[in-house]
Short mmCIF file of C-alpha atoms and ligand atoms in Angstrom, two decimals:
data_model
loop_
_atom_site.label_atom_id
_atom_site.label_comp_id
_atom_site.label_asym_id
_atom_site.label_seq_id
_atom_site.Cartn_x
_atom_site.Cartn_y
_atom_site.Cartn_z
CA MET Z 1 -6.68 -5.99 6.41
CA THR Z 2 -7.34 -4.86 2.62
CA ILE Z 3 -5.53 -6.59 -0.11
CA LEU Z 4 -5.45 -4.89 -3.96
CA VAL Z 5 -6.29 -7.08 -7.32
CA THR Z 6 -6.02 -6.00 -10.58
CA GLY Z 7 -8.00 -7.79 -13.30
CA GLY Z 8 -10.80 -9.16 -10.97
CA ALA Z 9 -13.52 -8.87 -12.98
CA GLY Z 10 -11.43 -11.11 -16.05
CA PHE Z 11 -11.66 -14.54 -15.99
CA ILE Z 12 -9.15 -15.73 -13.10
CA GLY Z 13 -9.40 -12.54 -11.21
CA SER Z 14 -13.56 -12.59 -10.29
CA ASN Z 15 -12.84 -16.24 -9.21
CA PHE Z 16 -10.03 -15.51 -6.83
CA VAL Z 17 -12.14 -13.08 -5.23
CA LEU Z 18 -15.04 -14.86 -5.04
CA GLU Z 19 -12.75 -17.67 -3.76
CA TRP Z 20 -11.28 -15.14 -1.63
CA PHE Z 21 -14.43 -14.45 0.51
CA LYS Z 22 -15.32 -18.44 0.70
CA ASP Z 23 -11.83 -19.23 1.98
CA ALA Z 24 -12.46 -18.68 6.19
CA ALA Z 25 -8.65 -17.84 6.06
CA THR Z 26 -9.47 -15.21 4.45
CA SER Z 27 -13.04 -14.00 4.43
CA ASP Z 28 -12.86 -11.23 6.71
CA GLU Z 29 -10.57 -9.19 4.28
CA ALA Z 30 -11.70 -6.24 1.96
CA VAL Z 31 -10.42 -6.73 -1.61
CA VAL Z 32 -10.35 -3.14 -3.57
CA ASN Z 33 -10.72 -4.47 -7.30
CA LEU Z 34 -9.25 -2.07 -9.74
CA ASP Z 35 -10.42 -3.54 -13.51
CA ALA Z 36 -10.26 -1.55 -16.80
CA LEU Z 37 -13.34 -3.53 -17.71
CA THR Z 38 -11.92 -4.45 -21.09
CA TYR Z 39 -13.55 -6.35 -23.09
CA ALA Z 40 -12.24 -9.47 -21.20
CA GLY Z 41 -13.92 -7.95 -17.81
CA ASN Z 42 -17.42 -8.38 -16.95
CA ALA Z 43 -18.32 -7.18 -13.46
CA GLU Z 44 -21.62 -9.52 -14.35
CA ASN Z 45 -18.92 -11.99 -12.87
CA LEU Z 46 -18.64 -10.06 -8.84
CA SER Z 47 -22.56 -9.61 -9.08
CA ALA Z 48 -22.92 -12.10 -6.26
CA LEU Z 49 -21.05 -9.62 -4.49
CA SER Z 50 -23.27 -6.59 -5.26
CA GLY Z 51 -23.76 -4.70 -1.84
CA ASP Z 52 -21.08 -6.53 -0.07
CA ALA Z 53 -19.08 -3.77 1.32
CA ARG Z 54 -16.08 -6.53 1.52
CA HIS Z 55 -16.05 -5.66 -2.08
CA ILE Z 56 -15.01 -2.59 -3.54
CA PHE Z 57 -14.73 -1.86 -7.15
CA VAL Z 58 -13.45 0.31 -8.86
CA ARG Z 59 -13.00 0.72 -12.53
CA GLY Z 60 -9.83 2.22 -13.83
CA ASP Z 61 -6.20 1.38 -15.71
CA ILE Z 62 -2.96 0.24 -13.80
CA CYS Z 63 -1.28 2.09 -16.41
CA GLU Z 64 -2.64 5.35 -14.96
CA ARG Z 65 -0.21 6.03 -11.78
CA ALA Z 66 -2.24 8.86 -9.87
CA LEU Z 67 -4.80 6.44 -9.45
CA LEU Z 68 -2.90 3.40 -8.20
CA ASP Z 69 -1.23 6.35 -5.96
CA HIS Z 70 -4.99 7.57 -4.74
CA LEU Z 71 -6.08 3.46 -3.87
CA LEU Z 72 -2.79 2.44 -1.94
CA SER Z 73 -2.82 5.37 -0.27
CA GLU Z 74 -7.03 5.30 0.92
CA HIS Z 75 -6.92 1.72 1.22
CA ARG Z 76 -3.49 1.02 2.43
CA PRO Z 77 -3.56 -2.58 1.26
CA ARG Z 78 -1.10 -5.59 3.02
CA ALA Z 79 -0.86 -7.20 -0.63
CA ILE Z 80 -1.03 -6.37 -4.57
CA VAL Z 81 -2.63 -9.30 -6.16
CA HIS Z 82 -1.83 -8.94 -10.14
CA PHE Z 83 -3.47 -10.22 -12.77
CA ALA Z 84 -4.65 -7.94 -14.86
CA ALA Z 85 -3.22 -8.37 -18.62
CA GLU Z 86 -3.80 -8.82 -22.44
CA SER Z 87 -4.29 -12.57 -22.34
CA HIS Z 88 -5.32 -13.51 -25.86
CA VAL Z 89 -2.42 -15.41 -27.74
CA ASP Z 90 -4.54 -15.11 -30.69
CA ARG Z 91 -5.02 -11.32 -30.12
CA SER Z 92 -1.58 -10.71 -29.28
CA ILE Z 93 -0.34 -12.00 -32.92
CA HIS Z 94 -3.14 -9.38 -34.29
CA GLY Z 95 -2.60 -6.27 -32.34
CA PRO Z 96 0.88 -6.44 -30.28
CA GLY Z 97 0.75 -3.00 -29.20
CA VAL Z 98 -2.23 -3.58 -25.91
CA PHE Z 99 0.37 -6.41 -24.68
CA ILE Z 100 3.12 -4.49 -24.59
CA LYS Z 101 1.19 -1.23 -22.79
CA THR Z 102 -0.68 -3.07 -20.35
CA ASN Z 103 1.39 -6.12 -19.87
CA VAL Z 104 4.82 -4.47 -19.48
CA GLU Z 105 4.37 -0.36 -19.00
CA GLY Z 106 1.11 -1.93 -16.74
CA THR Z 107 2.99 -3.90 -14.58
CA PHE Z 108 6.25 -1.41 -14.31
CA THR Z 109 3.70 1.57 -13.25
CA LEU Z 110 2.08 -0.88 -10.81
CA LEU Z 111 5.47 -1.87 -9.70
CA GLU Z 112 6.79 1.66 -9.40
CA ALA Z 113 3.04 2.37 -7.31
CA ALA Z 114 3.94 -0.61 -4.82
CA ARG Z 115 7.49 0.69 -3.91
CA ASP Z 116 6.55 4.20 -2.85
CA TYR Z 117 3.91 3.12 -0.98
CA TRP Z 118 5.45 0.12 0.77
CA ASN Z 119 8.71 2.82 1.31
CA THR Z 120 5.87 4.77 3.83
CA LEU Z 121 4.89 1.48 5.55
CA GLY Z 122 7.46 0.48 8.58
CA GLY Z 123 8.01 -2.28 10.89
CA ASP Z 124 5.64 -4.88 10.51
CA ASP Z 125 3.45 -3.58 7.75
CA LYS Z 126 6.66 -3.19 5.31
CA ALA Z 127 7.80 -6.48 5.93
CA LYS Z 128 4.93 -8.16 5.61
CA PHE Z 129 3.69 -6.61 2.01
CA ARG Z 130 3.63 -8.93 -0.66
CA PHE Z 131 3.60 -8.15 -4.49
CA HIS Z 132 1.75 -11.25 -6.00
CA HIS Z 133 2.59 -11.40 -9.71
CA VAL Z 134 0.69 -13.27 -11.83
CA SER Z 135 1.63 -14.77 -14.80
CA THR Z 136 2.38 -18.10 -17.01
CA ASP Z 137 4.10 -21.09 -18.10
CA GLU Z 138 4.03 -19.87 -21.75
CA VAL Z 139 6.94 -17.54 -21.19
CA TYR Z 140 9.16 -20.79 -21.18
CA GLY Z 141 8.34 -21.41 -24.66
CA SER Z 142 8.01 -24.52 -25.79
CA LEU Z 143 8.41 -28.02 -25.17
CA LYS Z 144 9.47 -31.52 -27.11
CA PRO Z 145 7.62 -34.74 -26.52
CA ALA Z 146 10.37 -36.38 -24.62
CA ASP Z 147 11.66 -33.03 -22.74
CA PRO Z 148 10.79 -32.94 -18.80
CA PRO Z 149 8.20 -30.40 -18.21
CA PHE Z 150 8.90 -26.59 -17.21
CA ALA Z 151 10.57 -26.54 -13.97
CA GLU Z 152 11.05 -23.09 -12.46
CA THR Z 153 15.24 -22.91 -13.13
CA HIS Z 154 13.75 -23.49 -17.00
CA PRO Z 155 15.47 -20.74 -19.26
CA TYR Z 156 12.63 -17.93 -21.03
CA GLU Z 157 12.18 -18.91 -24.20
CA PRO Z 158 9.03 -16.59 -25.10
CA ASN Z 159 7.43 -17.39 -28.50
CA SER Z 160 4.29 -14.97 -28.98
CA PRO Z 161 3.82 -11.10 -28.75
CA TYR Z 162 1.90 -12.16 -25.51
CA SER Z 163 4.38 -14.65 -23.78
CA ALA Z 164 7.28 -11.82 -24.46
CA SER Z 165 5.37 -9.25 -22.48
CA LYS Z 166 4.10 -11.20 -20.09
CA ALA Z 167 8.65 -12.72 -19.62
CA ALA Z 168 9.32 -9.14 -19.54
CA SER Z 169 7.05 -8.19 -16.25
CA ASP Z 170 8.28 -11.34 -14.69
CA HIS Z 171 11.76 -9.95 -15.85
CA LEU Z 172 10.55 -6.40 -14.45
CA VAL Z 173 9.15 -7.99 -10.86
CA ARG Z 174 12.16 -9.94 -10.44
CA ALA Z 175 14.14 -6.51 -10.86
CA TRP Z 176 12.64 -4.73 -8.41
CA HIS Z 177 13.12 -7.28 -5.65
CA HIS Z 178 16.37 -7.63 -6.37
CA THR Z 179 17.28 -3.80 -6.95
CA TYR Z 180 15.13 -1.68 -4.00
CA ASP Z 181 13.81 -4.91 -2.08
CA LEU Z 182 10.91 -5.10 -3.02
CA PRO Z 183 8.86 -8.19 -1.32
CA VAL Z 184 7.44 -10.02 -4.50
CA VAL Z 185 6.32 -13.51 -5.53
CA THR Z 186 5.23 -14.79 -8.95
CA THR Z 187 3.06 -17.24 -9.83
CA ASN Z 188 3.63 -19.35 -13.83
CA CYS Z 189 0.65 -20.97 -14.11
CA SER Z 190 -0.38 -23.34 -16.74
CA ASN Z 191 -3.48 -23.35 -19.22
CA ASN Z 192 -6.97 -22.42 -16.43
CA TYR Z 193 -10.59 -23.77 -17.16
CA GLY Z 194 -13.59 -23.19 -15.59
CA PRO Z 195 -16.93 -20.90 -14.88
CA TYR Z 196 -16.28 -17.06 -16.85
CA HIS Z 197 -13.62 -17.99 -19.32
CA PHE Z 198 -14.44 -15.74 -22.09
CA PRO Z 199 -15.26 -18.19 -25.05
CA GLU Z 200 -12.62 -16.95 -27.08
CA LYS Z 201 -10.59 -19.44 -25.95
CA LEU Z 202 -10.65 -23.20 -26.49
CA ILE Z 203 -12.18 -24.54 -23.90
CA PRO Z 204 -15.20 -22.90 -23.61
CA LEU Z 205 -15.28 -21.32 -27.68
CA MET Z 206 -15.55 -25.24 -28.17
CA ILE Z 207 -18.55 -25.55 -26.09
CA VAL Z 208 -20.76 -22.58 -26.99
CA ASN Z 209 -19.90 -23.02 -30.67
CA ALA Z 210 -21.03 -27.03 -30.09
CA LEU Z 211 -24.05 -26.10 -28.03
CA ALA Z 212 -24.87 -23.16 -31.48
CA GLY Z 213 -24.15 -26.19 -34.35
CA LYS Z 214 -20.93 -23.67 -35.09
CA PRO Z 215 -17.94 -25.74 -35.97
CA LEU Z 216 -15.38 -26.30 -33.55
CA PRO Z 217 -12.33 -24.88 -35.01
CA VAL Z 218 -8.83 -26.74 -34.23
CA TYR Z 219 -5.36 -25.31 -35.09
CA GLY Z 220 -3.04 -26.84 -37.46
CA ASP Z 221 -3.10 -30.71 -36.86
CA GLY Z 222 -4.80 -30.72 -33.03
CA GLN Z 223 -1.59 -32.32 -31.40
CA GLN Z 224 -0.29 -29.07 -29.55
CA ILE Z 225 -0.28 -30.45 -26.29
CA ARG Z 226 -1.44 -27.79 -23.11
CA ASP Z 227 -1.33 -28.44 -19.61
CA TRP Z 228 -4.88 -27.72 -17.91
CA LEU Z 229 -5.97 -26.64 -14.37
CA TYR Z 230 -9.40 -25.78 -13.26
CA VAL Z 231 -9.40 -22.33 -12.04
CA THR Z 232 -10.10 -22.42 -8.50
CA ASP Z 233 -7.34 -24.72 -7.79
CA HIS Z 234 -5.17 -21.92 -9.55
CA CYS Z 235 -7.19 -19.40 -7.25
CA SER Z 236 -5.99 -21.55 -3.69
CA ALA Z 237 -2.43 -22.24 -5.46
CA ILE Z 238 -2.11 -18.38 -5.07
CA ARG Z 239 -3.67 -17.90 -1.52
CA ALA Z 240 -1.04 -20.19 0.00
CA VAL Z 241 1.84 -18.17 -2.25
CA LEU Z 242 0.45 -15.56 -0.88
CA ALA Z 243 0.27 -16.65 2.20
CA ARG Z 244 3.84 -18.52 2.34
CA GLY Z 245 5.83 -18.45 -0.41
CA ARG Z 246 9.39 -16.99 -0.05
CA LEU Z 247 10.19 -13.65 -0.96
CA GLY Z 248 11.49 -13.01 -4.32
CA GLU Z 249 10.88 -16.80 -5.08
CA THR Z 250 8.94 -18.29 -8.20
CA TYR Z 251 6.34 -21.59 -8.11
CA ASN Z 252 4.81 -23.03 -11.10
CA VAL Z 253 1.17 -23.92 -10.71
CA GLY Z 254 -0.28 -26.93 -12.82
CA GLY Z 255 -2.59 -29.26 -13.10
CA TRP Z 256 -0.91 -32.73 -14.08
CA ASN Z 257 -2.70 -32.99 -16.99
CA GLU Z 258 -1.42 -32.89 -19.98
CA LYS Z 259 -4.03 -33.26 -23.21
CA ALA Z 260 -3.88 -32.39 -26.90
CA ASN Z 261 -6.07 -29.97 -28.13
CA ILE Z 262 -7.63 -32.76 -30.57
CA ASP Z 263 -8.51 -34.62 -26.90
CA ILE Z 264 -10.24 -31.76 -25.63
CA ALA Z 265 -11.96 -31.14 -28.70
CA ARG Z 266 -13.88 -34.80 -28.32
CA THR Z 267 -14.01 -34.89 -24.83
CA ILE Z 268 -16.33 -31.41 -24.57
CA CYS Z 269 -18.30 -33.26 -27.38
CA VAL Z 270 -18.33 -36.54 -25.09
CA LEU Z 271 -19.44 -35.08 -22.53
CA LEU Z 272 -22.43 -32.81 -24.38
CA ASP Z 273 -23.49 -36.01 -26.06
CA GLU Z 274 -24.22 -37.13 -22.47
CA LEU Z 275 -26.07 -33.94 -21.17
CA ARG Z 276 -27.37 -31.93 -24.19
CA PRO Z 277 -27.75 -34.80 -26.78
CA ASP Z 278 -28.21 -33.50 -30.39
CA ALA Z 279 -31.31 -34.79 -32.53
CA ALA Z 280 -28.52 -34.42 -35.45
CA GLY Z 281 -26.13 -36.80 -33.97
CA SER Z 282 -22.44 -36.57 -31.96
CA TYR Z 283 -20.95 -33.32 -31.77
CA THR Z 284 -17.76 -34.80 -33.00
CA ARG Z 285 -19.08 -34.23 -36.57
CA LEU Z 286 -18.30 -30.07 -35.49
CA ILE Z 287 -14.63 -30.58 -35.31
CA THR Z 288 -13.25 -28.77 -38.05
CA TYR Z 289 -9.16 -28.30 -38.66
CA VAL Z 290 -7.83 -24.93 -39.56
CA LYS Z 291 -5.54 -23.03 -40.26
CA ASP Z 292 -2.89 -23.19 -38.06
CA ARG Z 293 -1.77 -19.94 -35.56
CA PRO Z 294 1.59 -18.28 -36.33
CA GLY Z 295 4.16 -19.62 -34.49
CA HIS Z 296 2.18 -21.85 -32.38
CA ASP Z 297 4.34 -23.82 -29.28
CA ARG Z 298 3.66 -27.44 -29.28
CA ARG Z 299 3.64 -28.39 -26.04
CA TYR Z 300 3.42 -26.81 -22.72
CA ALA Z 301 4.03 -29.24 -19.24
CA ILE Z 302 4.23 -27.75 -15.96
CA ASP Z 303 6.79 -29.49 -12.91
CA ALA Z 304 4.32 -27.92 -10.07
CA ARG Z 305 6.66 -30.39 -7.25
CA LYS Z 306 8.67 -27.20 -5.79
CA ILE Z 307 4.76 -25.61 -4.48
CA GLU Z 308 4.01 -29.04 -3.52
CA ARG Z 309 7.02 -29.76 -1.39
CA GLU Z 310 7.61 -26.35 -0.19
CA LEU Z 311 4.09 -25.03 0.61
CA GLY Z 312 1.83 -28.92 0.65
CA TRP Z 313 -0.54 -27.44 -2.93
CA ARG Z 314 -1.83 -29.88 -4.62
CA PRO Z 315 -5.58 -29.37 -7.32
CA ALA Z 316 -8.20 -30.67 -6.02
CA GLU Z 317 -10.03 -31.33 -8.75
CA THR Z 318 -8.49 -33.97 -11.37
CA PHE Z 319 -9.40 -33.14 -15.78
CA GLU Z 320 -12.46 -35.31 -15.44
CA THR Z 321 -14.15 -33.80 -12.79
CA GLY Z 322 -13.28 -30.03 -13.91
CA ILE Z 323 -14.32 -30.90 -17.28
CA ARG Z 324 -17.49 -32.30 -16.08
CA LYS Z 325 -18.01 -28.80 -13.78
CA THR Z 326 -17.97 -26.80 -16.45
CA VAL Z 327 -19.53 -28.25 -19.13
CA ALA Z 328 -22.17 -28.18 -16.53
CA TRP Z 329 -21.53 -24.57 -15.96
CA TYR Z 330 -21.48 -23.27 -19.32
CA LEU Z 331 -25.07 -25.32 -19.84
CA GLU Z 332 -26.62 -23.50 -16.94
CA HIS Z 333 -25.39 -20.17 -17.70
CA SER Z 334 -26.62 -19.46 -20.84
CA ASP Z 335 -27.87 -16.14 -20.22
CA TRP Z 336 -24.30 -15.01 -19.44
CA VAL Z 337 -23.10 -16.95 -22.82
CA GLY Z 338 -25.16 -15.00 -24.34
CA ARG Z 339 -24.36 -11.35 -23.20
CA VAL Z 340 -20.89 -11.84 -23.76
CA GLN Z 341 -21.49 -12.71 -27.12
CA SER Z 342 -21.56 -9.09 -27.78
CA GLY Z 343 -21.30 -7.02 -31.01
CA ALA Z 344 -17.59 -6.71 -30.38
CA TYR Z 345 -16.88 -10.49 -29.69
CA ARG Z 346 -18.48 -11.44 -32.82
CA GLU Z 347 -16.01 -9.09 -34.73
CA TRP Z 348 -13.12 -10.96 -33.06
CA LEU Z 349 -14.81 -13.98 -34.51
CA ALA Z 350 -14.57 -13.68 -38.18
CA LYS Z 351 -11.04 -11.40 -37.94
CA ASN Z 352 -9.47 -14.61 -36.30
CA TYR Z 353 -11.43 -17.39 -38.22
CA GLU Z 354 -12.33 -16.34 -41.65
CA ILE Z 355 -8.62 -16.52 -42.22
CA ARG Z 356 -8.40 -19.92 -41.48
CA GLN Z 357 -10.80 -21.42 -43.46
P1 NAD U 1 -8.73 -12.31 -18.77
O1 NAD U 1 -8.09 -11.81 -19.81
O2 NAD U 1 -10.25 -13.13 -18.44
O3 NAD U 1 -8.87 -11.15 -17.79
C1 NAD U 1 -7.94 -10.06 -17.78
C2 NAD U 1 -8.62 -8.38 -16.73
O4 NAD U 1 -7.17 -7.37 -16.64
C3 NAD U 1 -9.48 -8.29 -17.70
O5 NAD U 1 -11.11 -8.21 -16.07
C4 NAD U 1 -9.97 -6.69 -18.30
O6 NAD U 1 -10.51 -6.09 -17.37
C5 NAD U 1 -8.98 -6.60 -17.26
N1 NAD U 1 -7.59 -5.48 -17.53
C6 NAD U 1 -6.60 -5.67 -19.04
N2 NAD U 1 -6.11 -4.76 -18.84
C7 NAD U 1 -6.11 -3.32 -18.06
C8 NAD U 1 -5.89 -2.62 -17.49
N3 NAD U 1 -4.50 -1.53 -18.39
N4 NAD U 1 -5.78 -2.03 -16.57
C9 NAD U 1 -6.84 -3.07 -15.48
N5 NAD U 1 -7.66 -3.69 -15.82
C10 NAD U 1 -6.69 -4.46 -16.93
O7 NAD U 1 -7.34 -12.93 -18.11
P2 NAD U 1 -7.10 -14.40 -17.14
O8 NAD U 1 -7.15 -15.08 -18.51
O9 NAD U 1 -7.93 -13.96 -16.34
O10 NAD U 1 -5.70 -14.17 -16.65
C11 NAD U 1 -5.72 -13.51 -15.78
C12 NAD U 1 -4.39 -12.87 -15.69
O11 NAD U 1 -3.53 -15.03 -15.29
C13 NAD U 1 -3.02 -12.91 -16.35
O12 NAD U 1 -2.32 -11.96 -15.95
C14 NAD U 1 -2.87 -14.24 -17.50
O13 NAD U 1 -1.18 -13.76 -18.46
C15 NAD U 1 -2.04 -14.61 -16.37
N6 NAD U 1 -2.88 -16.44 -16.64
C16 NAD U 1 -4.00 -16.85 -17.39
C17 NAD U 1 -3.96 -18.10 -17.53
C18 NAD U 1 -5.02 -18.67 -17.86
O14 NAD U 1 -5.34 -19.72 -18.37
N7 NAD U 1 -6.19 -17.88 -18.90
C19 NAD U 1 -2.67 -18.95 -17.10
C20 NAD U 1 -1.77 -18.52 -16.69
C21 NAD U 1 -1.89 -17.28 -16.13
O1 DAU U 2 -0.28 -21.76 -20.64
C1 DAU U 2 -1.25 -20.64 -20.16
C2 DAU U 2 -2.12 -19.95 -21.19
O2 DAU U 2 -2.72 -20.30 -21.60
C3 DAU U 2 -2.22 -18.55 -20.68
O3 DAU U 2 -0.77 -17.81 -20.19
C4 DAU U 2 -3.10 -17.51 -21.59
O4 DAU U 2 -3.77 -16.30 -20.79
C5 DAU U 2 -3.93 -18.60 -21.95
O5 DAU U 2 -4.94 -17.80 -22.94
C6 DAU U 2 -3.88 -19.60 -22.21
O6 DAU U 2 -2.69 -19.97 -24.06
P1 DAU U 2 -3.59 -20.77 -24.54
O7 DAU U 2 -2.96 -19.92 -26.14
O8 DAU U 2 -2.51 -21.91 -24.56
O9 DAU U 2 -5.10 -20.57 -25.03
P2 DAU U 2 -6.11 -20.67 -26.03
O10 DAU U 2 -7.32 -21.63 -25.17
O11 DAU U 2 -6.17 -20.01 -26.75
O12 DAU U 2 -5.52 -22.46 -26.60
C7 DAU U 2 -5.40 -23.41 -26.07
C8 DAU U 2 -4.78 -24.01 -27.52
O13 DAU U 2 -5.78 -24.79 -28.46
C9 DAU U 2 -3.65 -23.33 -28.34
O14 DAU U 2 -2.94 -24.88 -28.47
C10 DAU U 2 -4.60 -23.20 -29.77
C11 DAU U 2 -5.21 -23.75 -29.44
N1 DAU U 2 -6.99 -23.52 -30.35
C12 DAU U 2 -7.66 -22.54 -29.55
C13 DAU U 2 -8.43 -21.84 -29.85
C14 DAU U 2 -8.54 -20.29 -29.71
C15 DAU U 2 -7.49 -23.82 -31.19
O15 DAU U 2 -7.09 -25.40 -31.44
N2 DAU U 2 -8.45 -23.42 -31.81
C16 DAU U 2 -9.31 -22.31 -31.08
O16 DAU U 2 -10.19 -22.01 -31.71
#
């Protein structure tokens, strides 16, 4: 048996593929990994699988229908797990076009290819096929301090070009199930962190900037709240939903870890003070408040009781264990960090942070 993964060279996708082959329940099953290798995709994340016949990497775009048709008819996967997306909110503010292209048009193209392929399947293969759409809690909008966390029934109120494009993709997936019976499941997850996280996002940016003695840019007042989930816990949640989730359902996935951004920055500094002390003093000296993100959502929080009740899933890591592992990973992988800090990465930092000073 085989699954098709899209975006499997990105942060979560590469962790998912690596974890897939570690889990005894799935390790025998091949993965066809389709990824365009945009700035966020990194084949090096998968170097442990080099020469492994279970992993077939294909560089390509989910917007290319002919390529999708070819891969589906050649490999005949029993499921598609769809990660490929543009994922960074700040980039969506600077340039929303590519978010509409990949997240909306790409998901549409993949759904159409999946539908045609699924219609060629018979009997058991057709009944067991799954299209798993990986989405985000940002589609629900922003919570006030005393609001209950997002349940699956929360209205969609996306506020950024990124979250609007993900919301659109969620609606397409829902409609393809409702109208064409395509067997879909969707997961809406909170903020992930862990190994291979590209250092444009808050946690890895704070770690790599601190180690370089650079400012740690905290947007606005730093009191925005996110729920944080260690990436391998997200991967295990996806495996659970793929295996046992009810068709057409959505499952919210979260870590029960609501933290303010300023507390994330301070926690990272305290860990670095312990693990890599700096002669110049505590890394907290580098924390710098900068101009806020336009339309910045104030708070996300996830009610993850449905996935626990129905599928018995709970995160294995606490924030304390996960963030310690993450900081240690970045300390041990300075080569990886150095290689992803390309010229394009430095241009992005200039574009996003110079205007905030
Ligand atoms: P990422 O930006 O690290 O990786 C995205 C991957 O998709 C990259 O490897 C990139 O090369 C690939 N890609 C982009 N456009 C493509 C295209 N047109 N065709 C094929 N491949 C393409 O993203 P991530 O953080 O790993 O997120 C993966 C998925 O999970 C996304 O759908 C995102 O919306 C969702 N998600 C992310 C988080 C998070 O905290 N990072 C939380 C919840 C949901
Ligand atoms: O909630 C899930 C989402 O989490 C995913 O769908 C997105 O793909 C993922 O990028 C993430 O979105 P956020 O915008 O929450 O993540 P980011 O790491 O960019 O920012 C986290 C918080 O930190 C947010 O409130 C903005 C703030 N921030 C971010 C950066 C990059 C800063 O204060 N300073 C920064 O330099």
